[in-house]
Amino acid sequence: MADHAGQDAFSREAWARNAAAIETIRAMPFNAELAAGTLQQDRFRHYIVQDAHYLVGFGRALSLAAAKAPDPDGIVQFAAAAQEAIVVERALHGGFFRDYGIGPETFAATPLTPACDHYVNYLLATAYAEPFPVVCAALLPCFWIYKAVGDDIFARSSADNPYRAWIDTYAGADFAEAVAAMIAATDRAAQDVGAGERARMHHAFTQATRLEWMFWDSAYRDASWPL
């Protein structure tokens, strides 16, 4: 999603400020090997278990954003996004869970890794403590970067890629529509904020972008708590 011509200033600025980090995410080993279909299954297994945990927290943060939305359309948009995070994307993980023999007990017994725990708690703390525009900026990278990575992987992966279900979800039209709506909502929220709040929006977008990288890097390294 490189064309920002029709977008308002905040999303253009935020993407440009984080362009180097986003390129690092696109090219990092996890995503390069996912595109090639050579990613080790245990690394992808680590990722989907943690992502399923993450989506619960992400859904809660989206629900809090819905509660803070300044108009009914915003309430509907963010409440629907929370439902999508929990129901639709969990169905995607469910297919891989069945393939890998991950049952409910195994999932429940797997703790959040440091990267997942940090990301979830950052989003929840932001959703509770910050005003709506800053919450939007913190939530946006998960949508937008996943779309950019999904499009890139889709363009260079083969039809028989073992991770095709994941690739098709994040490169699909439904997800593209949700991403466009989230960019638009964030830009609307940024229109009337002062300089201080706008700076907090940029900080939130950058912090969430860093956490996106940490999440994928953690899965690639099978990182866990050191103690």
Short mmCIF file of C-alpha atoms in Angstrom, two decimals:
data_model
loop_
_atom_site.label_atom_id
_atom_site.label_comp_id
_atom_site.label_asym_id
_atom_site.label_seq_id
_atom_site.Cartn_x
_atom_site.Cartn_y
_atom_site.Cartn_z
CA MET A 1 0.00 0.00 0.00
CA ALA A 2 2.49 2.57 -1.15
CA ASP A 3 0.09 5.09 -2.68
CA HIS A 4 -0.85 7.65 -0.03
CA ALA A 5 -1.93 10.41 -2.43
CA GLY A 6 -5.52 10.46 -1.26
CA GLN A 7 -4.78 10.16 2.42
CA ASP A 8 -4.72 12.94 4.94
CA ALA A 9 -1.51 14.16 6.49
CA PHE A 10 -1.26 11.95 9.57
CA SER A 11 -1.19 8.60 7.77
CA ARG A 12 1.21 9.93 5.13
CA GLU A 13 3.51 11.30 7.80
CA ALA A 14 3.34 8.21 10.01
CA TRP A 15 4.10 5.83 7.13
CA ALA A 16 6.98 8.01 5.89
CA ARG A 17 8.50 8.34 9.36
CA ASN A 18 8.45 4.57 9.80
CA ALA A 19 9.27 3.57 6.22
CA ALA A 20 12.69 2.14 7.11
CA ALA A 21 11.24 0.03 9.93
CA ILE A 22 8.41 -1.21 7.71
CA GLU A 23 10.91 -2.21 5.00
CA THR A 24 12.89 -4.09 7.66
CA ILE A 25 9.70 -5.96 8.60
CA ARG A 26 8.95 -6.78 4.95
CA ALA A 27 12.42 -8.23 4.39
CA MET A 28 12.99 -9.92 7.78
CA PRO A 29 13.74 -13.67 7.71
CA PHE A 30 10.33 -14.77 9.02
CA ASN A 31 8.45 -13.03 6.20
CA ALA A 32 11.01 -13.84 3.49
CA GLU A 33 10.85 -17.54 4.34
CA LEU A 34 7.05 -17.42 4.69
CA ALA A 35 6.85 -16.04 1.15
CA ALA A 36 9.19 -18.73 -0.14
CA GLY A 37 7.26 -21.47 1.66
CA THR A 38 10.47 -22.54 3.43
CA LEU A 39 9.65 -21.26 6.92
CA GLN A 40 10.13 -24.06 9.44
CA GLN A 41 6.82 -25.38 10.70
CA ASP A 42 7.82 -25.00 14.35
CA ARG A 43 8.46 -21.29 13.77
CA PHE A 44 5.04 -20.82 12.15
CA ARG A 45 3.45 -22.91 14.90
CA HIS A 46 5.00 -20.58 17.51
CA TYR A 47 3.68 -17.60 15.57
CA ILE A 48 0.07 -18.76 15.19
CA VAL A 49 -0.27 -19.75 18.86
CA GLN A 50 1.03 -16.36 19.97
CA ASP A 51 -1.05 -14.57 17.33
CA ALA A 52 -4.20 -16.26 18.62
CA HIS A 53 -3.35 -15.01 22.12
CA TYR A 54 -2.60 -11.56 20.68
CA LEU A 55 -5.95 -11.35 18.89
CA VAL A 56 -7.82 -11.65 22.19
CA GLY A 57 -5.99 -8.59 23.52
CA PHE A 58 -6.30 -6.79 20.20
CA GLY A 59 -10.05 -7.42 20.24
CA ARG A 60 -10.29 -5.95 23.73
CA ALA A 61 -8.33 -2.86 22.64
CA LEU A 62 -10.62 -2.42 19.63
CA SER A 63 -13.65 -2.71 21.93
CA LEU A 64 -12.24 0.03 24.15
CA ALA A 65 -11.68 2.16 21.04
CA ALA A 66 -15.34 1.60 20.13
CA ALA A 67 -16.36 2.87 23.56
CA LYS A 68 -14.27 6.04 23.04
CA ALA A 69 -15.36 6.68 19.44
CA PRO A 70 -16.91 10.15 19.10
CA ASP A 71 -19.82 9.11 16.83
CA PRO A 72 -22.10 6.11 16.19
CA ASP A 73 -20.34 5.18 12.94
CA GLY A 74 -17.07 4.88 14.83
CA ILE A 75 -18.68 2.72 17.51
CA VAL A 76 -19.99 0.36 14.83
CA GLN A 77 -16.67 0.29 12.94
CA PHE A 78 -14.49 -0.56 15.94
CA ALA A 79 -16.98 -2.98 17.48
CA ALA A 80 -17.16 -4.81 14.14
CA ALA A 81 -13.35 -4.85 13.94
CA ALA A 82 -13.21 -6.41 17.42
CA GLN A 83 -15.63 -9.12 16.29
CA GLU A 84 -13.55 -9.70 13.16
CA ALA A 85 -10.36 -10.07 15.21
CA ILE A 86 -11.87 -12.67 17.51
CA VAL A 87 -14.19 -14.65 15.22
CA VAL A 88 -12.96 -14.48 11.64
CA GLU A 89 -9.21 -14.54 12.16
CA ARG A 90 -9.51 -17.22 14.83
CA ALA A 91 -11.14 -19.40 12.20
CA LEU A 92 -7.95 -19.01 10.15
CA HIS A 93 -5.83 -20.07 13.12
CA GLY A 94 -8.22 -22.93 13.84
CA GLY A 95 -7.37 -24.56 10.53
CA PHE A 96 -3.66 -24.47 11.30
CA PHE A 97 -4.33 -25.61 14.88
CA ARG A 98 -6.08 -28.72 13.54
CA ASP A 99 -3.25 -29.36 11.07
CA TYR A 100 -0.63 -29.10 13.81
CA GLY A 101 -2.59 -30.95 16.50
CA ILE A 102 -2.90 -27.95 18.81
CA GLY A 103 -5.88 -28.53 21.08
CA PRO A 104 -7.58 -26.08 23.49
CA GLU A 105 -5.59 -27.38 26.45
CA THR A 106 -2.26 -26.95 24.66
CA PHE A 107 -3.21 -23.44 23.57
CA ALA A 108 -4.39 -22.42 27.04
CA ALA A 109 -1.23 -23.83 28.64
CA THR A 110 1.08 -21.88 26.32
CA PRO A 111 2.00 -18.56 27.99
CA LEU A 112 2.32 -15.30 26.11
CA THR A 113 5.91 -14.66 25.09
CA PRO A 114 7.64 -11.43 26.17
CA ALA A 115 6.97 -9.87 22.73
CA CYS A 116 3.28 -10.84 22.69
CA ASP A 117 2.76 -9.83 26.31
CA HIS A 118 4.44 -6.47 25.70
CA TYR A 119 2.40 -5.76 22.57
CA VAL A 120 -0.95 -6.73 24.11
CA ASN A 121 -0.34 -4.76 27.28
CA TYR A 122 0.89 -1.73 25.35
CA LEU A 123 -2.31 -1.65 23.28
CA LEU A 124 -4.54 -2.17 26.32
CA ALA A 125 -2.76 0.50 28.36
CA THR A 126 -3.03 2.93 25.44
CA ALA A 127 -6.70 2.06 24.88
CA TYR A 128 -7.50 2.70 28.57
CA ALA A 129 -5.35 5.76 29.20
CA GLU A 130 -5.11 7.72 25.96
CA PRO A 131 -7.68 9.73 23.98
CA PHE A 132 -9.35 8.22 20.93
CA PRO A 133 -6.96 9.65 18.29
CA VAL A 134 -3.91 8.17 20.05
CA VAL A 135 -5.69 4.82 20.42
CA CYS A 136 -6.37 4.81 16.67
CA ALA A 137 -2.71 5.50 15.92
CA ALA A 138 -1.61 2.62 18.16
CA LEU A 139 -4.04 0.18 16.52
CA LEU A 140 -3.34 1.20 12.92
CA PRO A 141 0.04 -0.53 12.35
CA CYS A 142 -1.40 -3.98 13.03
CA PHE A 143 -3.88 -3.44 10.22
CA TRP A 144 -1.69 -1.56 7.77
CA ILE A 145 1.62 -3.40 8.13
CA TYR A 146 -0.11 -6.78 7.93
CA LYS A 147 -1.73 -5.64 4.69
CA ALA A 148 1.56 -4.39 3.23
CA VAL A 149 3.36 -7.59 4.22
CA GLY A 150 0.48 -9.76 3.01
CA ASP A 151 0.43 -8.06 -0.39
CA ASP A 152 4.19 -8.40 -0.75
CA ILE A 153 4.19 -12.08 0.20
CA PHE A 154 1.22 -12.80 -2.06
CA ALA A 155 3.06 -11.25 -5.01
CA ARG A 156 6.09 -13.52 -4.61
CA SER A 157 4.65 -16.79 -3.25
CA SER A 158 3.59 -19.86 -5.21
CA ALA A 159 0.12 -21.42 -5.27
CA ASP A 160 1.37 -24.49 -3.37
CA ASN A 161 2.87 -22.47 -0.50
CA PRO A 162 2.02 -24.39 2.71
CA TYR A 163 1.03 -21.12 4.37
CA ARG A 164 -1.32 -20.06 1.57
CA ALA A 165 -4.37 -19.70 3.84
CA TRP A 166 -2.57 -17.06 5.91
CA ILE A 167 -1.29 -15.30 2.77
CA ASP A 168 -4.72 -15.19 1.13
CA THR A 169 -6.37 -13.76 4.25
CA TYR A 170 -4.05 -10.77 4.58
CA ALA A 171 -3.87 -10.09 0.83
CA GLY A 172 -7.64 -10.41 0.36
CA ALA A 173 -10.21 -7.77 -0.56
CA ASP A 174 -12.09 -7.96 2.76
CA PHE A 175 -8.96 -7.19 4.77
CA ALA A 176 -8.01 -4.41 2.33
CA GLU A 177 -11.39 -2.78 2.97
CA ALA A 178 -10.91 -2.98 6.74
CA VAL A 179 -7.43 -1.46 6.46
CA ALA A 180 -8.65 1.42 4.30
CA ALA A 181 -11.43 2.12 6.82
CA MET A 182 -8.94 2.12 9.69
CA ILE A 183 -6.60 4.55 7.88
CA ALA A 184 -9.55 6.84 7.16
CA ALA A 185 -10.78 6.69 10.77
CA THR A 186 -7.31 7.55 12.09
CA ASP A 187 -6.96 10.48 9.70
CA ARG A 188 -10.39 11.80 10.71
CA ALA A 189 -9.42 11.52 14.38
CA ALA A 190 -6.19 13.45 13.70
CA GLN A 191 -7.85 16.39 11.99
CA ASP A 192 -8.63 18.51 15.05
CA VAL A 193 -5.92 17.48 17.51
CA GLY A 194 -3.29 19.87 18.84
CA ALA A 195 0.44 19.55 18.34
CA GLY A 196 1.00 17.68 21.61
CA GLU A 197 -1.66 15.07 20.95
CA ARG A 198 -0.49 14.66 17.35
CA ALA A 199 3.02 13.96 18.67
CA ARG A 200 1.56 11.29 20.96
CA MET A 201 -0.20 9.78 17.93
CA HIS A 202 3.10 9.54 16.09
CA HIS A 203 4.77 8.00 19.13
CA ALA A 204 1.99 5.41 19.37
CA PHE A 205 2.23 4.51 15.68
CA THR A 206 6.01 4.13 15.91
CA GLN A 207 5.86 2.08 19.11
CA ALA A 208 3.30 -0.31 17.62
CA THR A 209 5.44 -0.63 14.47
CA ARG A 210 8.41 -1.65 16.62
CA LEU A 211 6.23 -4.19 18.39
CA GLU A 212 5.11 -5.62 15.04
CA TRP A 213 8.78 -6.31 14.27
CA MET A 214 9.37 -7.76 17.72
CA PHE A 215 6.41 -10.12 17.36
CA TRP A 216 7.66 -11.67 14.09
CA ASP A 217 11.29 -11.71 15.25
CA SER A 218 10.25 -13.45 18.46
CA ALA A 219 8.45 -16.16 16.48
CA TYR A 220 11.48 -16.69 14.25
CA ARG A 221 13.78 -17.09 17.26
CA ASP A 222 11.20 -19.09 19.28
CA ALA A 223 11.83 -16.58 22.05
CA SER A 224 10.52 -17.23 25.56
CA TRP A 225 10.93 -15.77 29.02
CA PRO A 226 14.56 -16.04 30.23
CA LEU A 227 13.44 -16.85 33.81
#
